[in-house]
Amino acid sequence: MVLDIVILAAGQGTRMVSDLPKVLHPLAGRPLLGHVIDSARTLAPRSLNVVIGHGATQVRSALPDAPVAWVLQQQQLGTGHAVQQVLPLLARDGTTLILYGDVPLVRESTLRELVAVANRGTLALLTVELGDPSGYGRILRDAEGRVAAIVEHKDASAEQRAVREVNTGIMALPNARLHEWLPTLGNRNAQGEYYLTDIIAMAAGTGVGVQPLPAADEQEVAGVNNREQLAVLERAWQARKARELLLAGVTLRDPARFDLRGHLRHGRDVTIDVNVIVEGEVELGDRVTIGANCVLRNTRIGAGATVHPNSLLEHADVGPGCSVGPFARLRPGTRMAEGARIGNFVETKQATIGAHSKINHLSYVGDAELGEHVNVGAGTITCNYDGVNKHRTTIGDGAFIGSNTSLVAPVEVGRDATVGAGSVVTSAVPDDALAIARGRQRNISGWQRPRKTSGR
Ligand code: UD1
Ligand code: CA
C-alpha cells in the first residue's frame, strides 16, 4: 500500500518566547522539524507534505534540501484546516500518516505499526496515558470500550477531563476517508477551530472504526511547547544515542555527559571522556581516545590517536597514532599524517603536517605544508596574512625550526634545514642550511640604568 505523509508545522509556538519559529529550534543540533522529516523518510512515502504558516519563509529556507512539498496554511484555523490544505495534493488511494513538526522523538517502529493498521482500512490513532492530561484531547470510549470520539480539553466536561487517555495527534487512515470527511468539518467549538480530531467520531460512526495504539513511552509522543520541554527531550534523545553507542562498544566515561549533534562512526574500543561534544560527521578509528571537554566537529581521527583534554577540532583529518592537545585548536583544513603531534596552545589552519612531525607548544601554523619529522619549536608563527592576501609556508622533511621563529610567508624552509631561535625568516632557507635572522647580541659592560631623583 502506498503511503502519504502530512507533517503539521504551521503553529506559532508563542511559549518558546523566540523570534525563531518553534519547529526550527534545534534538538541535538538539528531543527525539530528536521527530526520529524528524517523519521518520515524512513517510511519511504510516496509524498511528504509539510504544512507551514507561522514563519513559513524562515522554515523553508532553514531546510532548503528537504525532499518535501511545502504547503502554506495562510491562517491557522486548526489542525483539521491544516490537513485540508494538503487535500488537493493527496491521491484517493493509499494511506495517510499525520505527524506533528514539534514531536521529534516518535519511533519508526511505532509509525510502521500505525500505517499497517490503517492499510487494513481502519483509522489508527496513537494514544498515551498521562498523569496530568490537561490541555490534551481526551479519548472517549463507548460502553463496549471502543474509541467513540475525542473531546478537546477546552470543550470537555469535568467528567471528561478526568480521562487520562489522550490523543497524541499522530494518526493514520485511508486517503479515501480523508477526502470524504475533511470537507465536512465544522468549527463550532470552544476555540472556533476546525479540529482534525472530529474525524474520530466520524470513523467510529461508520464501519471504518478506530484502533487505538498506545505509545511505547511518553517521550516518543511528547511535544515541544517551551524551552523546558525542549531541554527534557534533548536529554532523552542524548540518552538514547549514548545507549546505542555503549551497546555498540564505545566507552563513554559518563553517558550523561556526552552530546552528539550529528553522526558518529567509530571503530572498536573507542574511549570518550566526559563533556565531549560531537558535531556533524565525525569518524573515530579503532582505539581512539578523546579526553575531557573536547569538541569534535566534522572531523576524522585515525586508529590509535589520542586527543587530550580541552581541544577543539573542526574539519580536521588526524592520522593514525597522532597526538593532539591538551588545549589545541585544529581549524578547518588541518591534516595530520601518521604519528604527528600537536601540543598545547597550538592553533592550525589549512595546514598539512607530515608523518611524525611535531608542533608541541604555543604556535600558530596556517596555510602551511610541513614534511615528515619536522620539529617546530615553541612560539613559532607562520605570518601568513599581509592584510589582504594569504601566503603559504613550506617546510621540508627533517627541518628544525627554533623557538619563537616568525616565518613570513610566502617562504620555504628546505629539507633538514635549521632555523635559529628568534629568527624572522623572510626568504627561502636552502636544504641543510642554518638560517639565523635576528639581531646579534651585544654586551655593554657596567651599564648604568637611569635613576629616579628621589626614593628608589
Ligand atoms: C492537538 C489535538 C489534541 C492533542 C494534542 C496533542 C486537535 C484539535 N487537537 O491539540 O487532541 O491531544 O494536539 O499535542 O487536533 N497546527 C497547524 N495548523 C493549525 C493548528 C495547528 O499546522 O492551524 C499544527 C501545530 O503547529 C502543531 C500541531 O498542529 O504542530 C498541533 O497543534 P496544537 O495547536 O499544538 O494542537 P493542540 O491544541 O495542542
Ligand atoms: Ca500542542
Coordinates of C-alpha atoms and ligand atoms in Angstrom, one line a residue:
M1 CA 0.0 0.0 0.0
V2 CA 1.3 3.5 -0.9
L3 CA 1.9 6.0 1.9
D4 CA 1.5 9.7 2.0
I5 CA 2.7 11.7 5.0
V6 CA 1.5 15.1 6.3
I7 CA 3.5 17.0 8.9
L8 CA 1.7 19.8 10.7
A9 CA 4.1 22.7 11.4
A10 CA 2.1 25.9 10.9
G11 CA 1.5 26.7 14.5
Q12 CA 3.2 29.7 16.3
G13 CA 4.9 28.4 19.4
T14 CA 4.4 31.5 21.5
R15 CA 5.7 29.9 24.6
M16 CA 9.1 29.5 23.1
V17 CA 9.4 33.3 23.5
S18 CA 11.5 33.4 20.4
D19 CA 11.9 35.0 17.0
L20 CA 12.8 31.6 15.7
P21 CA 9.7 29.5 14.6
K22 CA 9.2 26.7 17.1
V23 CA 9.9 23.9 14.6
L24 CA 13.3 25.4 13.8
H25 CA 14.6 25.2 17.4
P26 CA 17.4 22.6 17.4
L27 CA 17.3 19.3 19.1
A28 CA 20.7 17.6 19.0
G29 CA 21.8 20.4 16.6
R30 CA 19.1 19.7 14.1
P31 CA 15.8 21.6 13.8
L32 CA 12.8 19.8 15.4
L33 CA 11.1 19.6 12.0
G34 CA 14.3 18.1 10.6
H35 CA 14.0 15.1 13.0
V36 CA 10.4 14.6 12.0
I37 CA 11.2 14.7 8.3
D38 CA 14.1 12.2 8.9
S39 CA 11.7 9.8 10.7
A40 CA 9.1 10.3 8.0
R41 CA 11.6 9.5 5.2
T42 CA 12.5 6.1 6.8
L43 CA 9.0 5.0 5.7
A44 CA 9.7 5.8 2.1
P45 CA 6.4 7.7 1.4
R46 CA 5.0 8.5 -2.0
S47 CA 4.6 12.1 -0.9
L48 CA 5.9 14.0 2.1
N49 CA 3.9 17.2 2.7
V50 CA 4.7 19.8 5.4
V51 CA 2.1 22.4 6.3
I52 CA 3.7 25.7 7.3
G53 CA 2.3 29.1 8.3
H54 CA 4.0 31.0 11.0
G55 CA 7.5 31.9 9.9
A56 CA 6.9 29.9 6.6
T57 CA 9.7 31.6 4.7
Q58 CA 12.1 31.1 7.5
V59 CA 11.2 27.4 7.9
R60 CA 11.6 26.7 4.2
S61 CA 14.9 28.4 3.9
A62 CA 16.3 26.7 7.0
L63 CA 15.6 23.3 5.4
P64 CA 16.3 24.0 1.7
D65 CA 17.2 20.5 0.7
A66 CA 14.4 18.7 2.5
P67 CA 12.7 16.5 -0.1
V68 CA 9.2 17.7 0.9
A69 CA 6.2 19.6 -0.6
W70 CA 5.8 22.8 1.4
V71 CA 2.1 23.6 1.8
L72 CA 1.1 27.0 3.0
Q73 CA -1.7 27.4 5.6
Q74 CA -2.2 31.2 5.4
Q75 CA -4.3 31.3 8.6
Q76 CA -4.0 28.8 11.4
L77 CA -7.7 27.8 11.7
G78 CA -7.0 24.4 13.4
T79 CA -5.4 21.0 12.7
G80 CA -8.3 19.9 10.5
H81 CA -8.0 23.1 8.4
A82 CA -4.2 22.4 8.2
V83 CA -4.8 19.0 6.7
Q84 CA -7.4 20.4 4.4
Q85 CA -4.7 22.5 2.7
V86 CA -2.9 19.2 1.6
L87 CA -6.1 17.5 0.4
P88 CA -5.8 18.7 -3.2
L89 CA -2.3 17.1 -3.3
L90 CA -3.4 13.7 -1.9
A91 CA -4.3 10.9 -4.2
R92 CA -7.6 9.0 -3.4
D93 CA -5.8 5.7 -3.0
G94 CA -3.3 4.8 -0.3
T95 CA -2.9 5.7 3.4
T96 CA -2.0 9.0 5.0
L97 CA 0.1 9.3 8.1
I98 CA -0.3 12.6 10.1
L99 CA 2.7 13.8 12.2
Y100 CA 3.4 17.0 14.2
G101 CA 6.5 19.0 13.4
D102 CA 7.1 19.6 17.1
V103 CA 7.0 16.0 18.2
P104 CA 10.6 14.9 17.4
L105 CA 11.2 11.6 19.1
V106 CA 8.5 9.4 17.6
R107 CA 9.9 5.9 16.8
E108 CA 10.0 4.5 13.3
S109 CA 8.6 1.1 14.7
T110 CA 5.5 2.9 16.1
L111 CA 4.8 4.7 12.9
R112 CA 5.1 1.4 10.9
E113 CA 2.5 -0.2 13.3
L114 CA 0.1 2.7 12.8
V115 CA 0.5 2.5 9.0
A116 CA 0.0 -1.3 9.0
V117 CA -3.3 -0.9 10.9
A118 CA -4.5 1.9 8.6
N119 CA -3.6 -0.1 5.5
R120 CA -6.3 -2.6 6.6
G121 CA -8.9 0.2 6.3
T122 CA -9.1 1.3 9.9
L123 CA -8.2 4.7 11.4
A124 CA -5.1 4.1 13.6
L125 CA -4.7 6.5 16.5
L126 CA -1.6 6.9 18.6
T127 CA -2.6 7.4 22.2
V128 CA -0.9 7.8 25.5
E129 CA -2.0 7.7 29.2
L130 CA -0.8 10.7 31.1
G131 CA -0.6 11.5 34.8
D132 CA -1.6 15.1 34.0
P133 CA -3.7 15.1 30.8
S134 CA -4.6 18.8 31.0
G135 CA -4.5 20.6 27.6
Y136 CA -4.9 17.4 25.6
G137 CA -7.8 15.9 23.6
R138 CA -9.3 13.1 25.7
I139 CA -10.2 9.8 24.3
L140 CA -13.9 8.9 24.8
R141 CA -14.9 5.3 24.7
D142 CA -18.4 3.7 24.4
A143 CA -20.0 1.2 26.7
E144 CA -18.1 -1.6 24.8
G145 CA -14.8 0.1 25.4
R146 CA -14.4 1.1 21.7
V147 CA -13.0 4.6 20.9
A148 CA -16.0 6.8 20.1
A149 CA -14.7 10.3 19.9
I150 CA -12.1 12.8 21.0
V151 CA -13.1 15.8 23.0
E152 CA -10.6 18.7 23.3
H153 CA -9.7 19.9 26.8
K154 CA -11.4 23.3 26.3
D155 CA -14.7 21.6 25.2
A156 CA -14.6 18.8 27.8
S157 CA -16.9 18.5 30.8
A158 CA -15.4 17.9 34.2
E159 CA -16.1 14.2 33.9
Q160 CA -14.4 14.0 30.5
R161 CA -11.4 15.9 31.8
A162 CA -10.9 13.2 34.4
V163 CA -10.0 10.8 31.5
R164 CA -6.2 10.3 31.4
E165 CA -6.0 8.6 28.0
V166 CA -5.2 11.3 25.5
N167 CA -4.8 11.9 21.8
T168 CA -1.1 12.3 20.7
G169 CA -2.2 13.9 17.4
I170 CA -0.5 11.2 15.4
M171 CA -2.8 9.0 13.3
A172 CA -3.0 7.1 10.0
L173 CA -6.0 6.5 7.9
P174 CA -7.1 5.6 4.3
N175 CA -6.9 8.6 1.9
A176 CA -10.4 7.9 0.7
R177 CA -11.8 8.6 4.2
L178 CA -9.8 11.9 4.5
H179 CA -11.3 13.0 1.2
E180 CA -14.7 12.1 2.5
W181 CA -14.6 13.5 6.0
L182 CA -12.3 16.6 5.9
P183 CA -14.6 18.8 3.8
T184 CA -17.4 18.2 6.3
L185 CA -15.5 19.6 9.4
G186 CA -17.1 22.5 11.2
N187 CA -15.7 24.9 13.7
R188 CA -18.5 25.2 16.3
N189 CA -16.4 24.6 19.4
A190 CA -14.7 26.4 22.2
Q191 CA -11.8 27.5 20.1
G192 CA -13.7 28.2 16.8
E193 CA -11.2 25.9 15.1
Y194 CA -11.6 23.1 12.5
Y195 CA -10.5 20.1 14.7
L196 CA -8.9 17.2 12.9
T197 CA -9.9 15.2 15.9
D198 CA -13.6 15.4 14.9
I199 CA -12.9 12.7 12.3
I200 CA -12.5 10.2 15.1
A201 CA -16.3 10.3 15.8
M202 CA -16.9 10.0 12.1
A203 CA -14.7 6.9 11.8
A204 CA -16.3 5.4 14.9
G205 CA -19.8 6.1 13.5
T206 CA -19.1 4.2 10.2
G207 CA -17.8 0.8 9.5
V208 CA -14.2 2.2 9.4
G209 CA -13.6 2.0 13.2
V210 CA -10.8 3.4 15.3
Q211 CA -7.9 1.3 16.5
P212 CA -6.0 3.0 19.3
L213 CA -2.3 2.2 19.7
P214 CA -0.6 3.1 22.9
A215 CA 2.8 4.8 22.5
A216 CA 5.9 3.0 23.7
D217 CA 6.7 5.7 26.2
E218 CA 5.7 9.3 27.0
Q219 CA 8.8 10.8 25.4
E220 CA 8.2 9.5 21.9
V221 CA 4.9 11.4 21.8
A222 CA 6.0 14.5 23.8
G223 CA 5.6 17.8 22.0
V224 CA 7.7 20.9 22.5
N225 CA 5.8 23.9 23.6
N226 CA 8.5 25.7 25.7
R227 CA 12.3 25.5 26.2
E228 CA 12.0 23.4 29.3
Q229 CA 10.2 20.7 27.3
L230 CA 12.8 21.1 24.6
A231 CA 15.6 20.6 27.2
V232 CA 14.0 17.5 28.6
L233 CA 13.6 16.0 25.1
E234 CA 17.2 16.9 24.3
R235 CA 18.4 14.8 27.3
A236 CA 16.1 12.0 26.3
W237 CA 17.5 12.0 22.7
Q238 CA 21.1 12.1 24.0
A239 CA 20.4 9.2 26.4
R240 CA 19.1 7.1 23.5
K241 CA 22.2 7.9 21.4
A242 CA 24.6 7.3 24.3
R243 CA 23.0 3.9 25.0
E244 CA 23.3 3.0 21.3
L245 CA 27.0 3.9 21.4
L246 CA 27.7 2.0 24.6
L247 CA 26.0 -1.1 23.3
A248 CA 28.0 -0.8 20.1
G249 CA 31.2 -0.9 22.1
V250 CA 32.1 2.7 22.7
T251 CA 33.2 3.6 26.2
L252 CA 31.5 6.8 27.4
R253 CA 33.0 7.6 30.8
D254 CA 29.7 9.2 31.7
P255 CA 26.9 8.7 29.2
A256 CA 25.0 11.7 30.8
R257 CA 27.9 14.0 29.9
F258 CA 28.2 13.3 26.2
D259 CA 26.5 15.2 23.4
L260 CA 26.0 14.0 19.9
R261 CA 24.8 16.6 17.4
G262 CA 25.3 14.7 14.2
H263 CA 26.6 11.3 13.3
L264 CA 29.4 9.4 14.9
R265 CA 31.1 6.5 13.1
H266 CA 33.5 4.5 15.2
G267 CA 35.8 1.6 15.3
R268 CA 36.4 -0.8 18.2
D269 CA 37.4 0.2 21.7
V270 CA 37.0 3.9 21.4
T271 CA 37.0 5.8 24.7
I272 CA 35.4 9.1 25.3
D273 CA 35.9 11.0 28.5
V274 CA 33.3 13.4 30.0
N275 CA 31.9 16.6 28.4
V276 CA 32.8 15.8 24.9
I277 CA 30.6 17.3 22.1
V278 CA 30.5 15.6 18.7
E279 CA 29.0 17.6 15.9
G280 CA 28.3 17.0 12.2
E281 CA 30.0 14.0 10.6
V282 CA 32.7 12.5 12.9
E283 CA 34.7 9.4 12.4
L284 CA 36.9 7.8 15.1
G285 CA 39.1 4.8 14.3
D286 CA 39.9 1.8 16.5
R287 CA 41.3 2.6 20.0
V288 CA 40.9 6.4 19.6
T289 CA 40.9 8.2 23.0
I290 CA 39.2 11.5 23.4
G291 CA 40.0 13.5 26.6
A292 CA 37.5 15.5 28.6
N293 CA 36.0 18.7 27.3
C294 CA 36.8 18.3 23.7
V295 CA 34.6 19.5 20.7
L296 CA 34.9 17.4 17.5
R297 CA 33.2 18.9 14.5
N298 CA 33.2 17.2 11.1
T299 CA 36.5 15.5 11.9
R300 CA 38.1 12.2 11.2
I301 CA 40.6 10.7 13.6
G302 CA 42.7 7.6 12.8
A303 CA 43.3 4.5 14.7
G304 CA 45.1 4.7 18.0
A305 CA 45.2 8.5 18.0
T306 CA 44.7 10.5 21.2
V307 CA 43.0 13.8 21.7
H308 CA 43.9 15.3 25.1
P309 CA 41.5 17.4 27.1
N310 CA 40.1 20.8 26.1
S311 CA 40.8 20.6 22.4
L312 CA 38.6 21.9 19.6
L313 CA 38.9 20.1 16.2
E314 CA 37.0 21.4 13.2
H315 CA 37.1 19.9 9.7
A316 CA 40.3 18.2 10.6
D317 CA 41.8 14.9 9.5
V318 CA 44.0 13.4 12.2
G319 CA 46.1 10.4 11.1
P320 CA 46.6 7.2 13.0
G321 CA 48.7 7.3 16.1
C322 CA 48.6 11.1 16.3
S323 CA 48.5 13.1 19.5
V324 CA 46.5 16.4 19.8
G325 CA 46.3 18.8 22.8
P326 CA 45.7 19.4 25.5
F327 CA 44.3 22.8 24.6
A328 CA 44.8 22.5 20.9
R329 CA 42.7 24.2 18.2
L330 CA 42.6 22.5 14.9
R331 CA 40.8 24.7 12.4
P332 CA 39.4 23.6 9.0
G333 CA 41.9 22.1 6.6
T334 CA 44.2 20.7 9.2
R335 CA 45.6 17.4 8.0
M336 CA 48.0 15.4 10.2
A337 CA 49.8 12.3 8.8
E338 CA 50.6 9.3 10.9
G339 CA 52.2 9.9 14.3
A340 CA 52.3 13.7 14.1
R341 CA 51.9 15.7 17.3
I342 CA 50.2 19.0 18.0
G343 CA 50.6 20.1 21.6
N344 CA 49.2 22.7 24.0
F345 CA 48.1 26.2 22.9
V346 CA 48.8 25.4 19.2
E347 CA 46.4 26.7 16.5
T348 CA 46.5 25.3 13.0
K349 CA 44.5 26.1 9.9
Q350 CA 44.8 24.8 6.3
A351 CA 47.9 23.0 7.3
T352 CA 49.3 19.7 6.2
I353 CA 51.6 18.2 8.8
G354 CA 53.8 15.3 7.7
A355 CA 54.3 12.0 9.5
H356 CA 55.9 12.2 12.9
S357 CA 56.3 16.0 12.8
K358 CA 55.8 17.9 16.0
I359 CA 54.4 21.3 16.9
N360 CA 54.3 20.9 20.6
H361 CA 53.8 24.3 22.2
L362 CA 52.3 27.8 21.7
S363 CA 52.4 28.1 17.9
Y364 CA 50.2 29.2 15.0
V365 CA 50.6 27.3 11.8
G366 CA 48.4 28.3 8.9
D367 CA 48.4 27.9 5.1
A368 CA 51.4 25.6 5.6
E369 CA 52.8 22.4 4.4
L370 CA 55.2 20.5 6.7
G371 CA 57.2 17.4 5.6
E372 CA 57.9 14.5 7.7
H373 CA 59.9 14.6 11.0
V374 CA 59.8 18.4 11.2
N375 CA 60.2 19.9 14.6
V376 CA 58.6 23.2 15.2
G377 CA 59.8 25.0 18.3
A378 CA 57.6 26.7 20.9
G379 CA 56.2 30.1 19.9
T380 CA 56.6 29.6 16.2
I381 CA 54.3 31.7 14.0
T382 CA 53.6 31.5 10.3
C383 CA 52.9 35.1 9.3
N384 CA 50.5 34.1 6.5
Y385 CA 48.5 37.3 6.1
D386 CA 49.6 40.6 4.7
G387 CA 46.4 42.3 5.4
V388 CA 44.9 41.4 2.0
N389 CA 46.3 38.0 0.9
K390 CA 47.1 34.7 2.5
H391 CA 50.5 33.2 1.7
R392 CA 51.9 29.8 2.1
T393 CA 54.8 28.4 4.1
T394 CA 56.5 25.2 3.1
I395 CA 58.9 23.3 5.4
G396 CA 60.9 20.3 4.1
D397 CA 61.4 16.9 5.8
G398 CA 63.6 16.9 8.8
A399 CA 63.7 20.7 9.2
F400 CA 64.2 22.1 12.7
I401 CA 62.5 25.5 13.4
G402 CA 63.9 27.1 16.5
S403 CA 61.6 28.6 19.2
N404 CA 60.0 31.9 18.6
T405 CA 60.5 32.0 14.9
S406 CA 58.4 34.1 12.6
L407 CA 58.0 32.5 9.1
V408 CA 57.0 35.4 6.9
A409 CA 55.1 33.8 4.0
P410 CA 55.4 33.2 1.2
V411 CA 58.6 31.3 2.4
E412 CA 60.2 28.0 2.1
V413 CA 62.5 26.1 4.5
G414 CA 64.5 23.3 2.9
R415 CA 65.0 19.7 3.9
D416 CA 67.0 19.2 7.0
A417 CA 67.4 23.0 7.3
T418 CA 67.7 24.6 10.7
V419 CA 66.4 28.0 11.8
G420 CA 67.9 29.6 14.8
A421 CA 65.6 30.6 17.7
G422 CA 64.0 34.0 17.5
S423 CA 64.5 34.3 13.7
V424 CA 62.3 36.4 11.4
V425 CA 62.6 34.3 8.2
T426 CA 61.7 36.4 5.1
S427 CA 63.4 34.4 2.4
A428 CA 64.0 30.8 1.5
V429 CA 66.3 28.7 3.6
P430 CA 68.2 26.1 1.4
D431 CA 68.3 22.4 2.2
D432 CA 70.7 21.5 5.1
A433 CA 71.5 25.2 5.8
L434 CA 71.3 27.1 9.1
A435 CA 69.4 30.4 9.0
I436 CA 69.8 32.9 11.7
A437 CA 67.8 36.1 11.2
R438 CA 67.9 38.1 14.4
G439 CA 69.8 41.0 15.9
R440 CA 73.2 39.9 17.0
Q441 CA 73.8 40.1 20.8
R442 CA 75.9 42.9 22.0
N443 CA 77.0 43.2 25.7
I444 CA 77.8 46.6 27.2
S445 CA 79.7 46.2 30.4
G446 CA 79.0 48.2 33.5
W447 CA 75.7 49.5 32.2
Q448 CA 74.1 52.1 34.4
R449 CA 70.3 52.1 34.4
P450 CA 68.6 55.6 34.7
R451 CA 68.0 56.5 38.3
K452 CA 65.0 58.3 39.9
T453 CA 66.0 61.5 41.7
S454 CA 64.1 60.7 44.9
G455 CA 63.5 57.3 46.6
R456 CA 64.5 54.1 44.8
Ligands
UD1_1 C1 -3.8 18.9 19.4 C2 -5.0 17.9 19.3 C3 -5.2 17.3 20.7 C4 -4.0 16.5 21.1 C5 -2.8 17.5 21.0 C6 -1.5 16.7 21.2 C7 -6.6 18.9 17.7 C8 -7.8 19.7 17.5 N1 -6.2 18.7 19.0 O1 -4.2 19.9 20.3 O2 -6.3 16.4 20.6 O3 -4.1 16.0 22.4 O4 -2.7 18.1 19.8 O5 -0.4 17.6 21.3 O6 -6.1 18.4 16.7 N2 -1.1 23.2 13.6 C9 -1.1 23.7 12.3 N3 -2.1 24.5 11.9 C10 -3.1 24.9 12.7 C11 -3.1 24.4 14.0 C12 -2.1 23.5 14.4 O7 -0.3 23.3 11.5 O8 -4.0 25.6 12.3 C13 -0.1 22.3 14.0 C14 0.8 22.9 15.1 O9 1.9 23.5 14.5 C15 1.2 21.6 15.8 C16 0.1 20.7 15.6 O10 -0.6 21.1 14.5 O11 2.4 21.0 15.3 C17 -0.8 20.6 16.9 O12 -1.3 21.9 17.1 P1 -1.6 22.5 18.6 O13 -2.1 23.8 18.5 O14 -0.4 22.2 19.4 O15 -2.8 21.5 19.0 P2 -3.4 21.3 20.4 O16 -4.4 22.3 20.6 O17 -2.3 21.1 21.4
CA2 CA 0.3 21.1 21.3

